[in-house]
Structures are given as structure tokens and as C-alpha cells.
CSV table of C-alpha atoms and ligand atoms in Angstrom, one decimal:
chain,number,residue,atom,x,y,z
A,1,MET,CA,-39.2,59.0,-51.1
A,2,SER,CA,-41.8,56.4,-52.0
A,3,PHE,CA,-44.6,55.3,-49.6
A,4,TYR,CA,-42.8,52.0,-49.0
A,5,GLU,CA,-39.4,53.7,-48.3
A,6,ASN,CA,-41.2,56.0,-45.9
A,7,THR,CA,-42.6,53.0,-44.0
A,8,LEU,CA,-39.2,51.3,-43.9
A,9,LYS,CA,-37.7,54.6,-42.6
A,10,ASN,CA,-40.2,54.6,-39.7
A,11,MET,CA,-39.4,51.0,-39.0
A,12,ASN,CA,-35.6,51.6,-39.0
A,13,LYS,CA,-35.9,54.7,-36.8
A,14,SER,CA,-38.1,53.0,-34.2
A,15,ALA,CA,-36.0,49.8,-34.2
A,16,LYS,CA,-32.9,51.9,-33.5
A,17,LEU,CA,-34.7,53.7,-30.7
A,18,MET,CA,-35.6,50.5,-28.9
A,19,ASN,CA,-32.5,48.6,-29.8
A,20,LEU,CA,-34.5,45.9,-31.6
A,21,ASP,CA,-33.0,42.6,-32.5
A,22,GLN,CA,-31.6,43.1,-36.1
A,23,GLU,CA,-33.0,39.8,-37.3
A,24,THR,CA,-36.5,40.8,-36.3
A,25,LEU,CA,-36.1,44.1,-38.3
A,26,ASP,CA,-34.7,42.2,-41.3
A,27,THR,CA,-37.6,39.7,-41.2
A,28,LEU,CA,-40.1,42.5,-41.2
A,29,SER,CA,-38.4,44.6,-43.8
A,30,HIS,CA,-39.6,42.3,-46.6
A,31,PRO,CA,-43.0,41.0,-47.4
A,32,GLN,CA,-43.3,37.2,-47.1
A,33,LYS,CA,-45.2,36.7,-50.4
A,34,THR,CA,-46.0,39.0,-53.4
A,35,LEU,CA,-48.5,37.9,-56.0
A,36,MET,CA,-49.1,39.9,-59.2
A,37,VAL,CA,-51.8,38.9,-61.6
A,38,ASN,CA,-53.5,40.2,-64.7
A,39,LEU,CA,-57.3,40.1,-64.8
A,40,PRO,CA,-59.1,39.8,-68.1
A,41,VAL,CA,-62.6,41.3,-67.7
A,42,ARG,CA,-65.3,41.4,-70.3
A,43,MET,CA,-66.6,45.0,-70.5
A,44,ASP,CA,-70.2,46.0,-71.2
A,45,ASP,CA,-69.3,47.0,-74.8
A,46,GLY,CA,-68.0,43.5,-75.5
A,47,ARG,CA,-64.2,44.4,-75.3
A,48,MET,CA,-61.8,42.5,-73.1
A,49,GLU,CA,-59.9,44.7,-70.8
A,50,TYR,CA,-56.9,43.7,-68.7
A,51,PHE,CA,-56.4,44.9,-65.1
A,52,GLU,CA,-53.1,44.5,-63.2
A,53,ALA,CA,-53.7,43.4,-59.6
A,54,TYR,CA,-51.7,42.5,-56.5
A,55,ARG,CA,-51.9,40.7,-53.2
A,56,VAL,CA,-49.0,41.2,-50.8
A,57,GLN,CA,-48.7,39.0,-47.7
A,58,HIS,CA,-46.3,40.8,-45.5
A,59,SER,CA,-46.2,38.9,-42.2
A,60,GLU,CA,-48.0,36.1,-40.5
A,61,LEU,CA,-45.9,36.2,-37.3
A,62,ARG,CA,-48.9,37.0,-35.2
A,63,GLY,CA,-51.7,35.4,-37.2
A,64,PRO,CA,-53.3,35.2,-40.6
A,65,PHE,CA,-52.5,37.9,-43.1
A,66,LYS,CA,-55.1,40.7,-42.9
A,67,GLY,CA,-55.7,43.8,-45.0
A,68,GLY,CA,-58.0,45.5,-47.4
A,69,VAL,CA,-58.1,45.7,-51.2
A,70,ARG,CA,-57.8,49.0,-53.0
A,71,TYR,CA,-59.3,49.7,-56.4
A,72,PHE,CA,-57.4,52.7,-57.8
A,73,PRO,CA,-55.9,53.7,-61.1
A,74,GLN,CA,-52.5,54.5,-59.7
A,75,VAL,CA,-52.1,51.4,-57.4
A,76,ASP,CA,-48.7,49.9,-57.8
A,77,LEU,CA,-46.6,47.2,-56.0
A,78,ASP,CA,-44.7,49.8,-53.9
A,79,GLU,CA,-47.9,51.2,-52.5
A,80,VAL,CA,-49.4,47.7,-51.8
A,81,LYS,CA,-46.2,46.6,-50.1
A,82,ALA,CA,-46.3,49.7,-47.9
A,83,LEU,CA,-49.9,49.2,-47.0
A,84,ALA,CA,-49.4,45.5,-46.3
A,85,THR,CA,-46.4,46.3,-44.0
A,86,GLU,CA,-48.5,48.9,-42.2
A,87,MET,CA,-51.2,46.3,-41.6
A,88,THR,CA,-48.7,44.1,-39.7
A,89,PHE,CA,-47.8,47.0,-37.5
A,90,LYS,CA,-51.4,48.1,-37.1
A,91,CYS,CA,-52.6,44.7,-36.0
A,92,ALA,CA,-49.8,44.4,-33.5
A,93,VAL,CA,-50.5,48.0,-32.1
A,94,VAL,CA,-54.1,47.0,-31.2
A,95,GLY,CA,-53.0,43.5,-30.2
A,96,ILE,CA,-55.4,41.5,-32.5
A,97,PRO,CA,-54.1,38.1,-33.6
A,98,TYR,CA,-53.4,38.9,-37.3
A,99,GLY,CA,-50.5,39.6,-39.5
A,100,GLY,CA,-50.5,42.0,-42.4
A,101,GLY,CA,-51.5,41.9,-46.0
A,102,LYS,CA,-53.0,44.2,-48.7
A,103,GLY,CA,-54.4,44.0,-52.2
A,104,GLY,CA,-54.8,46.4,-55.0
A,105,VAL,CA,-56.4,46.4,-58.5
A,106,CYS,CA,-55.4,49.2,-61.0
A,107,CYS,CA,-58.8,50.4,-62.2
A,108,ASN,CA,-61.0,53.5,-62.1
A,109,THR,CA,-64.3,52.5,-60.4
A,110,LYS,CA,-65.8,55.9,-61.4
A,111,GLU,CA,-65.8,54.8,-65.0
A,112,MET,CA,-67.0,51.2,-64.5
A,113,SER,CA,-70.6,49.9,-64.4
A,114,GLU,CA,-71.9,47.7,-61.6
A,115,GLY,CA,-71.7,44.6,-63.8
A,116,GLU,CA,-68.1,45.4,-64.8
A,117,LEU,CA,-67.1,45.9,-61.1
A,118,GLU,CA,-68.8,42.5,-60.2
A,119,ARG,CA,-67.0,40.7,-63.0
A,120,LEU,CA,-63.7,42.3,-62.0
A,121,THR,CA,-64.1,41.4,-58.3
A,122,ARG,CA,-64.9,37.8,-59.2
A,123,LYS,CA,-61.9,37.6,-61.5
A,124,TYR,CA,-59.7,38.9,-58.7
A,125,VAL,CA,-61.0,36.2,-56.3
A,126,GLN,CA,-60.4,33.5,-59.0
A,127,ALA,CA,-56.8,34.7,-59.4
A,128,ILE,CA,-55.9,34.8,-55.7
A,129,TYR,CA,-58.3,32.3,-54.0
A,130,GLN,CA,-55.6,29.6,-53.6
A,131,VAL,CA,-53.5,31.9,-51.4
A,132,ILE,CA,-56.2,33.4,-49.2
A,133,GLY,CA,-58.8,31.9,-46.8
A,134,PRO,CA,-60.4,32.5,-43.4
A,135,GLU,CA,-57.4,31.0,-41.6
A,136,HIS,CA,-54.8,32.2,-44.0
A,137,ASP,CA,-55.4,35.7,-45.5
A,138,ILE,CA,-58.5,37.8,-45.0
A,139,PRO,CA,-59.1,40.8,-47.3
A,140,ALA,CA,-61.5,43.7,-46.5
A,141,PRO,CA,-62.5,47.1,-48.1
A,142,ASP,CA,-60.2,50.0,-48.6
A,143,MET,CA,-60.2,53.0,-51.0
A,144,TYR,CA,-63.0,52.6,-53.7
A,145,THR,CA,-64.0,49.2,-52.5
A,146,THR,CA,-67.4,48.7,-50.9
A,147,PRO,CA,-69.5,46.3,-48.8
A,148,GLN,CA,-71.2,45.1,-52.0
A,149,MET,CA,-67.8,44.2,-53.5
A,150,MET,CA,-67.0,42.2,-50.3
A,151,ALA,CA,-70.3,40.3,-50.7
A,152,TRP,CA,-69.3,39.3,-54.3
A,153,PHE,CA,-65.9,38.4,-53.0
A,154,MET,CA,-67.4,36.1,-50.3
A,155,ASP,CA,-69.8,34.6,-52.8
A,156,GLU,CA,-67.1,33.9,-55.4
A,157,TYR,CA,-64.7,32.4,-52.8
A,158,SER,CA,-67.5,30.2,-51.3
A,159,ARG,CA,-68.4,29.0,-54.8
A,160,LEU,CA,-64.8,28.1,-55.7
A,161,VAL,CA,-64.3,26.1,-52.5
A,162,SER,CA,-67.8,24.7,-52.4
A,163,GLN,CA,-68.4,25.8,-48.8
A,164,TYR,CA,-70.1,28.8,-47.2
A,165,ARG,CA,-67.1,30.8,-46.0
A,166,PRO,CA,-68.1,34.3,-44.8
A,167,GLY,CA,-64.9,34.6,-42.8
A,168,VAL,CA,-62.8,34.9,-45.9
A,169,VAL,CA,-63.4,38.6,-46.1
A,170,THR,CA,-64.6,41.4,-43.8
A,171,GLY,CA,-66.5,44.6,-44.3
A,172,LYS,CA,-69.5,42.6,-45.8
A,173,PRO,CA,-73.1,43.9,-45.6
A,174,ILE,CA,-75.0,42.8,-42.5
A,175,GLU,CA,-77.3,40.5,-44.5
A,176,VAL,CA,-74.4,38.3,-45.6
A,177,GLY,CA,-72.3,38.1,-42.4
A,178,GLY,CA,-71.2,41.6,-41.8
A,179,SER,CA,-70.8,43.1,-38.3
A,180,LEU,CA,-72.8,45.9,-36.9
A,181,GLY,CA,-70.5,48.9,-36.5
A,182,ARG,CA,-68.0,47.8,-39.2
A,183,GLY,CA,-69.0,50.6,-41.6
A,184,THR,CA,-68.3,53.4,-39.1
A,185,ALA,CA,-65.4,51.5,-37.3
A,186,THR,CA,-62.4,53.3,-38.7
A,187,ALA,CA,-63.8,56.7,-37.9
A,188,GLN,CA,-65.3,55.6,-34.6
A,189,GLY,CA,-61.9,54.1,-33.5
A,190,GLY,CA,-60.2,57.4,-34.4
A,191,ALA,CA,-62.9,59.4,-32.5
A,192,TYR,CA,-62.3,57.2,-29.3
A,193,VAL,CA,-58.6,57.9,-29.5
A,194,LEU,CA,-59.1,61.6,-30.1
A,195,GLU,CA,-61.6,61.8,-27.2
A,196,GLU,CA,-59.2,60.2,-24.8
A,197,TYR,CA,-56.3,62.4,-25.9
A,198,MET,CA,-58.6,65.5,-25.5
A,199,LYS,CA,-59.6,64.3,-22.0
A,200,ASN,CA,-56.0,63.8,-21.0
A,201,ASN,CA,-55.1,67.3,-22.1
A,202,ASN,CA,-58.2,69.0,-20.7
A,203,MET,CA,-59.5,70.0,-24.2
A,204,ASP,CA,-63.2,70.6,-24.9
A,205,ALA,CA,-64.8,69.3,-28.1
A,206,SER,CA,-67.4,72.1,-28.3
A,207,THR,CA,-64.6,74.7,-28.8
A,208,THR,CA,-62.4,72.5,-31.1
A,209,LYS,CA,-62.3,73.2,-34.8
A,210,VAL,CA,-61.8,70.3,-37.1
A,211,VAL,CA,-60.9,70.1,-40.8
A,212,ILE,CA,-61.4,66.8,-42.6
A,213,GLN,CA,-59.7,65.8,-45.9
A,214,GLY,CA,-61.6,63.0,-47.6
A,215,PHE,CA,-65.3,62.2,-47.5
A,216,GLY,CA,-65.4,58.4,-48.1
A,217,ASN,CA,-65.8,55.7,-45.6
A,218,ALA,CA,-63.2,57.1,-43.1
A,219,GLY,CA,-63.8,60.8,-43.6
A,220,LYS,CA,-67.6,60.9,-43.9
A,221,TYR,CA,-68.2,59.0,-40.8
A,222,ALA,CA,-65.5,61.0,-39.0
A,223,ALA,CA,-67.4,64.1,-39.9
A,224,GLU,CA,-70.7,62.7,-38.7
A,225,ILE,CA,-69.3,61.2,-35.5
A,226,LEU,CA,-67.2,64.2,-34.5
A,227,HIS,CA,-70.1,66.6,-35.3
A,228,SER,CA,-72.4,64.5,-33.1
A,229,MET,CA,-69.8,64.8,-30.3
A,230,SER,CA,-70.1,68.6,-30.7
A,231,TYR,CA,-66.8,69.3,-32.4
A,232,ILE,CA,-67.0,72.2,-34.9
A,233,ILE,CA,-66.4,70.9,-38.4
A,234,THR,CA,-65.0,73.9,-40.3
A,235,GLY,CA,-63.6,72.2,-43.4
A,236,ILE,CA,-64.5,69.1,-45.5
A,237,SER,CA,-63.2,67.9,-48.9
A,238,ASP,CA,-63.2,65.1,-51.4
A,239,SER,CA,-61.0,64.5,-54.5
A,240,LYS,CA,-62.7,67.3,-56.4
A,241,GLY,CA,-62.2,70.1,-53.7
A,242,GLY,CA,-63.5,71.3,-50.4
A,243,LEU,CA,-65.8,73.6,-48.4
A,244,TYR,CA,-64.9,75.8,-45.5
A,245,SER,CA,-66.9,77.7,-43.0
A,246,GLU,CA,-65.5,79.3,-39.8
A,247,GLY,CA,-68.9,78.8,-38.1
A,248,GLY,CA,-69.1,75.1,-38.9
A,249,LEU,CA,-70.5,72.8,-41.6
A,250,ASP,CA,-73.3,70.2,-41.4
A,251,PRO,CA,-71.9,66.9,-42.6
A,252,GLN,CA,-75.4,65.5,-43.2
A,253,CYS,CA,-76.2,68.2,-45.7
A,254,ILE,CA,-72.8,67.6,-47.4
A,255,ASP,CA,-73.5,63.9,-47.6
A,256,LYS,CA,-76.9,64.5,-49.2
A,257,ALA,CA,-75.4,66.8,-51.8
A,258,LYS,CA,-72.5,64.3,-52.5
A,259,GLN,CA,-75.0,61.5,-52.9
A,260,GLU,CA,-77.2,63.5,-55.3
A,261,LYS,CA,-74.6,65.3,-57.3
A,262,GLY,CA,-71.3,63.4,-56.7
A,263,THR,CA,-69.2,66.1,-55.0
A,264,VAL,CA,-68.8,67.8,-51.6
A,265,GLN,CA,-68.7,71.2,-53.4
A,266,ALA,CA,-72.2,70.6,-54.8
A,267,CYS,CA,-73.5,71.5,-51.3
A,268,ASN,CA,-74.2,75.2,-50.9
A,269,LEU,CA,-72.7,75.5,-47.4
A,270,GLY,CA,-69.5,77.4,-46.8
A,271,THR,CA,-66.9,78.7,-49.2
A,272,PRO,CA,-65.4,76.4,-51.9
A,273,ILE,CA,-61.6,75.9,-51.5
A,274,THR,CA,-59.0,73.6,-53.0
A,275,ASN,CA,-57.6,70.6,-51.2
A,276,GLU,CA,-54.2,72.4,-50.8
A,277,GLU,CA,-55.9,75.3,-49.1
A,278,LEU,CA,-58.0,73.0,-46.9
A,279,LEU,CA,-54.8,71.4,-45.5
A,280,GLU,CA,-53.3,74.7,-44.6
A,281,LYS,CA,-56.4,76.2,-42.8
A,282,SER,CA,-56.1,77.2,-39.1
A,283,CYS,CA,-57.8,74.5,-37.0
A,284,ASP,CA,-57.3,72.5,-33.8
A,285,VAL,CA,-57.6,69.1,-35.4
A,286,LEU,CA,-56.8,68.1,-39.0
A,287,VAL,CA,-58.2,64.7,-39.9
A,288,LEU,CA,-56.4,63.2,-42.9
A,289,ALA,CA,-58.9,60.7,-44.3
A,290,ALA,CA,-58.1,60.5,-48.1
A,291,MET,CA,-54.8,58.9,-49.1
A,292,GLU,CA,-51.0,58.8,-48.6
A,293,ASN,CA,-48.4,61.6,-49.0
A,294,GLN,CA,-50.7,64.6,-48.4
A,295,VAL,CA,-48.6,66.4,-45.8
A,296,THR,CA,-45.0,66.5,-47.2
A,297,GLU,CA,-41.9,68.6,-47.2
A,298,GLU,CA,-43.7,70.9,-49.7
A,299,ASN,CA,-46.6,72.0,-47.5
A,300,MET,CA,-45.4,71.0,-43.9
A,301,LYS,CA,-44.4,74.6,-43.0
A,302,ASN,CA,-47.9,75.8,-43.9
A,303,ILE,CA,-49.8,73.3,-41.7
A,304,LYS,CA,-51.4,75.1,-38.7
A,305,ALA,CA,-53.3,72.3,-37.0
A,306,LYS,CA,-52.4,71.5,-33.4
A,307,ILE,CA,-53.3,67.8,-33.7
A,308,ILE,CA,-53.3,65.6,-36.9
A,309,LEU,CA,-55.5,62.5,-36.7
A,310,GLU,CA,-54.3,60.1,-39.5
A,311,LEU,CA,-57.4,58.1,-40.6
A,312,ALA,CA,-55.7,57.5,-44.0
A,313,ASN,CA,-52.7,55.3,-44.3
A,314,GLY,CA,-49.4,57.1,-44.7
A,315,PRO,CA,-50.8,60.6,-45.2
A,316,THR,CA,-47.8,62.3,-43.5
A,317,THR,CA,-44.3,61.7,-44.8
A,318,ALA,CA,-41.5,60.9,-42.4
A,319,GLU,CA,-39.8,64.4,-43.0
A,320,ALA,CA,-43.1,66.2,-42.4
A,321,ASP,CA,-43.8,64.2,-39.3
A,322,GLU,CA,-40.4,65.1,-37.9
A,323,TYR,CA,-40.8,68.8,-38.7
A,324,LEU,CA,-44.4,69.0,-37.4
A,325,THR,CA,-43.6,67.2,-34.2
A,326,LYS,CA,-40.6,69.5,-33.5
A,327,ASN,CA,-42.9,72.5,-34.0
A,328,GLY,CA,-45.4,71.3,-31.5
A,329,THR,CA,-48.0,69.5,-33.7
A,330,VAL,CA,-49.2,66.2,-32.2
A,331,VAL,CA,-49.5,63.6,-34.9
A,332,ILE,CA,-51.7,60.6,-33.9
A,333,PRO,CA,-50.3,58.0,-36.3
A,334,ASP,CA,-52.2,55.9,-38.8
A,335,ILE,CA,-51.3,52.6,-37.3
A,336,LEU,CA,-53.2,53.6,-34.2
A,337,ALA,CA,-55.7,56.3,-35.4
A,338,ASN,CA,-57.3,54.1,-38.1
A,339,ALA,CA,-56.9,50.7,-36.5
A,340,GLY,CA,-60.6,50.7,-35.5
A,341,GLY,CA,-61.4,49.4,-39.0
A,342,VAL,CA,-59.3,46.2,-38.7
A,343,THR,CA,-60.4,45.8,-35.1
A,344,VAL,CA,-64.0,45.5,-36.0
A,345,SER,CA,-63.0,43.4,-39.0
A,346,TYR,CA,-61.6,41.0,-36.5
A,347,PHE,CA,-64.9,41.1,-34.5
A,348,GLU,CA,-66.7,40.4,-37.8
A,349,TRP,CA,-64.4,37.4,-38.5
A,350,LEU,CA,-65.0,36.1,-34.9
A,351,GLN,CA,-68.7,36.4,-35.3
A,352,ASN,CA,-68.5,34.6,-38.7
A,353,HIS,CA,-66.7,31.7,-36.9
A,354,LEU,CA,-69.2,31.7,-34.0
A,355,MET,CA,-72.2,32.1,-36.4
A,356,TYR,CA,-73.5,34.4,-33.6
A,357,TYR,CA,-73.8,38.1,-34.0
A,358,TRP,CA,-73.3,40.8,-31.4
A,359,PRO,CA,-75.4,43.9,-30.8
A,360,LEU,CA,-73.9,47.3,-31.8
A,361,GLU,CA,-73.3,48.3,-28.2
A,362,GLU,CA,-71.2,45.2,-27.6
A,363,VAL,CA,-69.1,45.9,-30.7
A,364,GLN,CA,-68.6,49.6,-29.7
A,365,THR,CA,-67.8,48.8,-26.1
A,366,LYS,CA,-65.1,46.3,-27.2
A,367,LEU,CA,-63.7,48.7,-29.8
A,368,LYS,CA,-63.5,51.5,-27.3
A,369,ARG,CA,-61.6,49.3,-24.9
A,370,VAL,CA,-59.1,48.2,-27.5
A,371,MET,CA,-58.5,51.7,-28.8
A,372,ILE,CA,-57.9,53.2,-25.4
A,373,GLU,CA,-55.7,50.4,-24.1
A,374,SER,CA,-53.6,50.7,-27.3
A,375,LEU,CA,-53.3,54.5,-26.9
A,376,ASN,CA,-52.2,54.1,-23.3
A,377,ARG,CA,-49.7,51.4,-24.2
A,378,ILE,CA,-48.2,53.8,-26.8
A,379,LEU,CA,-48.2,56.7,-24.4
A,380,GLY,CA,-46.2,54.5,-22.0
A,381,PHE,CA,-43.6,53.8,-24.7
A,382,GLN,CA,-43.6,57.5,-25.7
A,383,GLN,CA,-42.7,58.5,-22.2
A,384,LYS,CA,-40.0,55.7,-21.9
A,385,TYR,CA,-38.3,56.7,-25.1
A,386,ASN,CA,-39.1,60.4,-25.2
A,387,SER,CA,-40.3,60.0,-28.8
A,388,THR,CA,-43.0,61.0,-31.2
A,389,MET,CA,-46.3,59.1,-30.9
A,390,ARG,CA,-45.6,57.4,-34.3
A,391,MET,CA,-42.2,56.1,-33.1
A,392,ALA,CA,-43.9,54.9,-29.9
A,393,ALA,CA,-46.6,53.1,-31.9
A,394,TYR,CA,-43.9,51.3,-34.0
A,395,VAL,CA,-42.1,50.4,-30.8
A,396,SER,CA,-45.4,49.0,-29.3
A,397,ALA,CA,-45.9,46.9,-32.4
A,398,PHE,CA,-42.3,45.7,-32.6
A,399,ASP,CA,-42.3,44.7,-29.0
A,400,ARG,CA,-45.2,42.2,-29.7
A,401,LEU,CA,-43.8,41.1,-33.1
A,402,ASP,CA,-40.3,40.5,-31.7
A,403,LYS,CA,-41.7,38.4,-28.8
A,404,ALA,CA,-43.9,36.3,-31.3
A,405,LYS,CA,-40.9,35.7,-33.6
A,406,LYS,CA,-38.7,34.6,-30.7
A,407,LEU,CA,-41.4,32.2,-29.4
A,408,ARG,CA,-42.0,30.7,-32.8
A,409,GLY,CA,-38.4,30.0,-33.5
A,410,SER,CA,-36.5,29.6,-36.7
A,411,GLY,CA,-39.5,28.8,-38.9
A,412,ALA,CA,-40.6,32.4,-38.5
A,413,HIS,CA,-37.7,33.5,-40.8
A,414,LEU,CA,-39.4,32.0,-43.8
A,415,ARG,CA,-39.6,34.4,-46.7
A,416,CYS,CA,-41.1,33.4,-50.0
A,417,LYS,CA,-41.9,35.5,-53.0
A,418,VAL,CA,-44.2,34.4,-55.8
A,419,TYR,CA,-44.1,36.5,-58.9
A,420,ASN,CA,-46.8,35.2,-61.2
A,421,LYS,CA,-47.5,37.7,-64.0
B,501,NAD,P1,-63.1,55.8,-49.8
B,501,NAD,O1,-62.9,55.3,-51.2
B,501,NAD,O2,-64.4,55.4,-49.1
B,501,NAD,O3,-63.0,57.3,-49.8
B,501,NAD,C1,-61.9,58.0,-50.2
B,501,NAD,C2,-62.2,59.5,-50.1
B,501,NAD,O4,-61.0,60.3,-50.3
B,501,NAD,C3,-63.2,60.0,-51.2
B,501,NAD,O5,-64.1,60.9,-50.6
B,501,NAD,C4,-62.4,60.7,-52.2
B,501,NAD,O6,-63.1,61.7,-53.0
B,501,NAD,C5,-61.3,61.3,-51.3
B,501,NAD,N1,-60.1,61.7,-52.0
B,501,NAD,C6,-59.3,60.9,-52.8
B,501,NAD,N2,-58.2,61.6,-53.2
B,501,NAD,C7,-58.3,62.8,-52.5
B,501,NAD,C8,-57.5,64.0,-52.5
B,501,NAD,N3,-56.4,64.1,-53.1
B,501,NAD,N4,-57.9,65.0,-51.6
B,501,NAD,C9,-59.0,64.9,-50.9
B,501,NAD,N5,-59.8,63.9,-51.0
B,501,NAD,C10,-59.5,62.8,-51.7
B,501,NAD,O7,-61.9,55.3,-49.0
B,501,NAD,P2,-61.7,55.1,-47.4
B,501,NAD,O8,-62.1,53.7,-47.1
B,501,NAD,O9,-62.4,56.2,-46.7
B,501,NAD,O10,-60.2,55.3,-47.3
B,501,NAD,C11,-59.5,56.5,-47.1
B,501,NAD,C12,-58.2,56.3,-46.4
B,501,NAD,O11,-58.4,55.6,-45.2
B,501,NAD,C13,-57.2,55.4,-47.2
B,501,NAD,O12,-55.9,55.8,-46.9
B,501,NAD,C14,-57.5,54.0,-46.6
B,501,NAD,O13,-56.4,53.2,-46.7
B,501,NAD,C15,-57.7,54.4,-45.1
B,501,NAD,N6,-58.3,53.4,-44.3
B,501,NAD,C16,-59.6,53.0,-44.6
B,501,NAD,C17,-60.2,52.0,-43.8
B,501,NAD,C18,-61.6,51.5,-44.0
B,501,NAD,O14,-62.0,50.8,-43.2
B,501,NAD,N7,-62.2,51.9,-45.0
B,501,NAD,C19,-59.5,51.5,-42.7
B,501,NAD,C20,-58.2,52.0,-42.4
B,501,NAD,C21,-57.6,53.0,-43.2
């Protein structure tokens, strides 16, 4: 089952559970607009290379389209549609006034120079700038895209529209309109949810063993934040493999080694293990912070974690989710667990509009409130429908989306596809 089919399956199941209006389900079962473009980029050696790229605008029922841009060799339309759809649900889960969108460029950032990445980013903006904008569609970073790329993005868009428009993109560096706390927001939001869950279940961080898959924006900060909250981080990995230590690893040492030598395993702490082994280690909390389809029918029976915190989008397939939940694992779903990122993106966008910037404590206090309120709303639906947390999260989002659709009336049925390749 593809990532998009998996997302549709979650939607259909939760819609059935809550007896959702069929028209609302139908409207949200298709992206509003899909743009595919080809980006010709001059490489350092003088060659012209062509990169396929996408922007999917899933729904603007609750506000402008919002969602990151992924630079990854295997990006395809199915994946971007799934991610865009998840964004609609995520923004509704945390009650921020955005719809959902997502972008992707098929490229391998590890093999490109800084100059090539800048030219690629500017080409992408030139190709999509007429369909995005601070009040229409606001991209952000995702896998293998960085604050620097968001700065080029903002600069190119501002140049094309002849106006300074920092609110066209979020996840920017502080110096060009970024928000304090945006870099750590995805992990911080997940940590607030986990902390609240642990509190409700009388669990103690200092005796809780955590394994983390992925050591990028989401995973690295999750390791640092959870370590500082006295969780024991027993396993960490990146795309090249992992490290494991029963007594705990120090994320800062691992970060230093990764920065200097490029891999988590370059650090001489713990025992090297594969990513497959890492997922199957005994632990209390498994933080999935790499990419989709990591816990599947193939490995679900070997997962031993008591709690899974999904910082990545779509890391657990629907079948695995069902199996794990039946067997007592609590899965804190992506559309809640990683929504801290888009929440602080929203704060960044607000600060760009206000041209007034908040201190870190203000950002974090507001983020914590949003995450805890969203969790409690989901727990309410979970109790009402006797469901998994993922189903309750979809119900929570559908509830808001359905109300918005009914209030907006028949214009909200609009569906429009643009194929431009
Ligand atoms: P990133 O590019 O900063 O880091 C990705 C990390 O995952 C890298 O350490 C990479 O080595 C590792 N990785 C890739 N494939 C792997 C594999 N098979 N096994 C183990 N590790 C692997 O990306 P990110 O921003 O941290 O995003 C990670 C996930 O979190 C994605 O699913 C993304 O959509 C999701 N997410 C990110 C944000 C955000 O604000 N950055 C917000 C919400 C969700």
C-alpha cells in the first residue's frame, strides 16, 4: 500500500467511526491543485540538469495552504499528495488557521554544492511563485531542506513580486524573519505531548528508555530535548546506521561526530547496529523521526516499544498501527506528535505580519498550550469512540474541517487540478 493509500485508509476509517458527512470525506479525498514542473539547473561543471518538482495544494477549507518542501531523490507525486493531505489534518488537529499543502524536488542534496542548491531553490520558486504567497500557500522546510534554503526562497519570491515578503515561507533563519524556537519546534512539540502523556500515566522520565530513528531536525533535537529532561536515550540512528547503549548515549557527542564526520556511527559511543535492529530494540519509547513506512507488516511483530512517538510523517503503516495497538503499544500519531513544527511556523508567519518578534519563552509557552490542548481534545474523542489515538486525531481534525466546510457553503467543493509538465 502506498503512503497516499495509507493516508486515505486512515481517513476512511475515522470518517466511518464518526459517521462523517460523505461529501466532506469526498472533498478531502482529493487535493485541490497539483502542480508538476521541471527545473533546469546549471550545474557547477557547466551541464544543465533537469529536476522534477511538485507542489500539491490539498485543502484551503480552514486557511491558506501550508506545508514543507522535501528535497529527496525518491520524491514522487504519491508521496507529496500524502504529505499535503496530512498537513490539512495536522493543522486542523492543532486548530491553527491553515489548510494543507506540500512540495517536493527529486534531487540528492548530498551530491550537490551550495551554489547548485541555491540555483535549484531559486528555480523552484520561479516555477511556483504564481500559485503561492503569504495569504495563499506558505512552504517551509522538510527532509533535506534547511533554514538557508528558506532564506533563498524568501529572497527569490520577494525579488519576483518586488516586495519584501518574509511571510511567504517559514523556517527561515532568525536574521531574515525566522522565529525563535522554530528549529527545535517539531521535537519540542512532541516532547510536550510525551511529557503530558507520561504525567497522565504516572510514568517517570528518568527510568524511561528511548530509542530514536533519524538524527536530522526532528530526531536530533528530540534526542537533545529528551536527554535534557532526563530520559535515557539508548539508541540513535541516521540513514547510514545506528548506535545502541543500554546505559544511555550522549546526543551532544553524537552530534559533534556527525558534524565532523557525517554519520552517527562515527561517534565512538555504544555499539553500532543497523536501522532494522534499532527499531526492534526493547525500549519504553520509540521515536520515529526519519521517514514514512518504517514500521510495517514486515517488522511490526518484532517491535517491543511501549509507546511510539511519530515525529516523522507516516512512519507506521495502517496495518502495523492496528496490530501494535491491539497488542498494547500506544502510538502517538504524526498529525499530533510532529505538529509543533507547523504550529511555530504559524507563529513565525504571525510575527512576519506583525513585524514584531517574540522572545523564546513566549513561543514555547504558546506552543506548549497548543500541544496539550490538542492532546486533550484527542483523548476526549478517543474515549468517546473507544478508538486508537490516530483515529481520534483524525476525528478531531474532521470535526473542525466538516464545520468549516458547512459554514463556507458550496464554494468549498471547488476542486481544480493543474498539470503543467
Ligand atoms: P532532516 O533532513 O533534517 O533529517 C532526516 C534524518 O533522517 C537524517 O538524519 C537522515 O540521515 C535520517 N534518515 C533518512 N533515512 C533514514 C532511514 N531509513 N533510517 C534512519 N534514518 C534515516 O529531516 P527532518 O526535518 O528531521 O524530517 C524527518 C521527518 O520528520 C520527516 O518525515 C519529516 O516529514 C518529518 N517532519 C519534519 C518537520 C520539521 O519541522 N523539520 C516537521 C514535521 C514533520
